[in-house]
Amino acid sequence: DAKTTQPPSMDCAEGRAANLPCNHSTISGNEYVYWYRQIHSQGPQYIIHGLKNNETNEMASLIITEDRKSSTLILPHATLRDTAVYYCIVRVNNAGNMLTFGGGTRLMVKP
Amino acid sequence: DSGVTQTPKHLITATGQRVTLRCSPRSGDLSVYWYQQSLDQGLQFLIQYYNGEERAKGNILERFSAQQFPDLHSELNLSSLELGDSALYFCASSLAGASDTQYFGPGTRLTVL
């Protein structure tokens, strides 16, 4: 699976949009971009994933650049409960394909 | 709530002992994954089972083993425990493993004294 690069930490004001970047310059054509988050030692929580088109669900939006070498996870109105470590993972959707977690971005939402 | 359950929530034991961690996947999911999260290693994949059969192996120690039962629940057995095995152990499940999102359980915190 392609490696990803994320900033180690970010701050965001409560109520503002949180934009979390991820670089995956060696991504292959059949690799998806997944985002998970982990709130203080809880189990990782799935947020969203996409291949090449932008995606939106009730939690977040995922913007993938046209060359697919980077993406941005957007939390439109961050709350204190969004404080967590956010992981960007690139993987092929095949049977037996585990998730490879990097260091992630520690997002701190401040009042 | 992801629908994946894990027991026990906490486990404290001594070096040299053996423990069993249990995972029940989401209803309908056939695939179970085990991950270990320690302070110095981050989240690491251990092993995957699909419909009762081992499908993929990661950095799982020989002292560790797992199985998936006909009712699709899975158990991770850790033996000859060492201090360094202290970690959070997460189970995840997905429908079939291919093209499927993994959903994680709340984890088991293992402390080896």
Short mmCIF file of N, CA, C and O in Angstrom, two decimals, chain A residues 9-20 37 75 77-86 106-111:
data_model
loop_
_atom_site.label_atom_id
_atom_site.label_comp_id
_atom_site.label_asym_id
_atom_site.label_seq_id
_atom_site.Cartn_x
_atom_site.Cartn_y
_atom_site.Cartn_z
N SER A 9 0.26 17.32 14.04
CA SER A 9 -0.78 17.93 14.88
C SER A 9 -1.35 19.17 14.21
O SER A 9 -0.72 19.80 13.35
N MET A 10 -2.61 19.47 14.58
CA MET A 10 -3.29 20.66 14.10
C MET A 10 -4.26 21.13 15.18
O MET A 10 -4.77 20.32 15.95
N ASP A 11 -4.50 22.44 15.17
CA ASP A 11 -5.53 23.00 16.04
C ASP A 11 -6.67 23.54 15.19
O ASP A 11 -6.46 23.95 14.04
N CYS A 12 -7.84 23.57 15.78
CA CYS A 12 -9.00 24.13 15.08
C CYS A 12 -9.92 24.75 16.13
O CYS A 12 -10.09 24.19 17.23
N ALA A 13 -10.52 25.89 15.80
CA ALA A 13 -11.47 26.51 16.71
C ALA A 13 -12.82 25.83 16.58
O ALA A 13 -13.26 25.47 15.48
N GLU A 14 -13.47 25.67 17.72
CA GLU A 14 -14.80 25.04 17.73
C GLU A 14 -15.75 25.80 16.82
O GLU A 14 -15.78 27.05 16.83
N GLY A 15 -16.50 25.07 16.02
CA GLY A 15 -17.45 25.69 15.12
C GLY A 15 -16.89 26.01 13.74
O GLY A 15 -17.65 26.24 12.79
N ARG A 16 -15.58 26.01 13.64
CA ARG A 16 -14.95 26.27 12.34
C ARG A 16 -14.72 24.96 11.62
O ARG A 16 -14.78 23.88 12.20
N ALA A 17 -14.43 25.07 10.32
CA ALA A 17 -14.11 23.87 9.55
C ALA A 17 -12.68 23.42 9.86
O ALA A 17 -11.77 24.24 9.96
N ALA A 18 -12.53 22.10 10.01
CA ALA A 18 -11.19 21.52 10.17
C ALA A 18 -10.81 20.88 8.85
O ALA A 18 -11.56 20.05 8.32
N ASN A 19 -9.68 21.29 8.32
CA ASN A 19 -9.19 20.74 7.05
C ASN A 19 -7.91 19.97 7.30
O ASN A 19 -6.88 20.56 7.61
N LEU A 20 -7.99 18.66 7.17
CA LEU A 20 -6.83 17.81 7.48
C LEU A 20 -6.23 17.30 6.17
O LEU A 20 -6.88 16.55 5.45
N ARG A 37 -10.57 7.82 12.50
CA ARG A 37 -10.11 8.61 13.63
C ARG A 37 -10.15 7.77 14.88
O ARG A 37 -10.93 6.80 14.98
N LEU A 75 -13.94 18.48 8.18
CA LEU A 75 -15.01 18.42 9.17
C LEU A 75 -15.65 19.79 9.15
O LEU A 75 -15.03 20.77 9.59
N HIS A 77 -17.98 21.64 10.69
CA HIS A 77 -18.20 22.44 11.89
C HIS A 77 -17.65 21.65 13.08
O HIS A 77 -18.37 20.89 13.72
N ALA A 78 -16.36 21.82 13.32
CA ALA A 78 -15.71 20.99 14.35
C ALA A 78 -16.28 21.28 15.74
O ALA A 78 -16.56 22.43 16.10
N THR A 79 -16.43 20.21 16.50
CA THR A 79 -16.84 20.34 17.90
C THR A 79 -15.73 19.76 18.78
O THR A 79 -14.81 19.10 18.29
N LEU A 80 -15.86 19.98 20.07
CA LEU A 80 -14.83 19.48 21.00
C LEU A 80 -14.72 17.96 20.91
O LEU A 80 -13.64 17.39 21.11
N ARG A 81 -15.84 17.32 20.58
CA ARG A 81 -15.83 15.85 20.48
C ARG A 81 -15.09 15.33 19.25
O ARG A 81 -14.87 14.13 19.12
N ASP A 82 -14.71 16.25 18.36
CA ASP A 82 -13.92 15.84 17.20
C ASP A 82 -12.43 15.79 17.51
O ASP A 82 -11.62 15.42 16.64
N THR A 83 -12.03 16.18 18.71
CA THR A 83 -10.64 16.07 19.11
C THR A 83 -10.24 14.60 19.10
O THR A 83 -10.84 13.77 19.79
N ALA A 84 -9.24 14.27 18.28
CA ALA A 84 -8.87 12.87 18.06
C ALA A 84 -7.61 12.81 17.20
O ALA A 84 -7.14 13.84 16.70
N VAL A 85 -7.09 11.61 17.00
CA VAL A 85 -6.05 11.37 16.01
C VAL A 85 -6.71 10.89 14.74
O VAL A 85 -7.50 9.94 14.77
N TYR A 86 -6.42 11.55 13.63
CA TYR A 86 -7.02 11.23 12.35
C TYR A 86 -5.99 10.54 11.47
O TYR A 86 -4.88 11.04 11.28
N ARG A 106 -2.91 14.59 15.03
CA ARG A 106 -3.64 14.83 16.28
C ARG A 106 -4.35 16.17 16.16
O ARG A 106 -3.71 17.22 16.15
N LEU A 107 -5.66 16.13 16.02
CA LEU A 107 -6.46 17.35 15.90
C LEU A 107 -6.98 17.75 17.27
O LEU A 107 -7.63 16.96 17.95
N MET A 108 -6.69 18.98 17.62
CA MET A 108 -7.19 19.53 18.89
C MET A 108 -8.20 20.62 18.55
O MET A 108 -7.84 21.62 17.92
N VAL A 109 -9.44 20.41 18.92
CA VAL A 109 -10.47 21.43 18.73
C VAL A 109 -10.58 22.23 20.01
O VAL A 109 -10.80 21.66 21.09
N LYS A 110 -10.43 23.55 19.87
CA LYS A 110 -10.38 24.40 21.06
C LYS A 110 -11.60 25.32 21.12
O LYS A 110 -12.08 25.77 20.09
N PRO A 111 -12.08 25.55 22.34
CA PRO A 111 -13.28 26.41 22.48
C PRO A 111 -12.98 27.85 22.12
O PRO A 111 -11.84 28.29 22.13
#
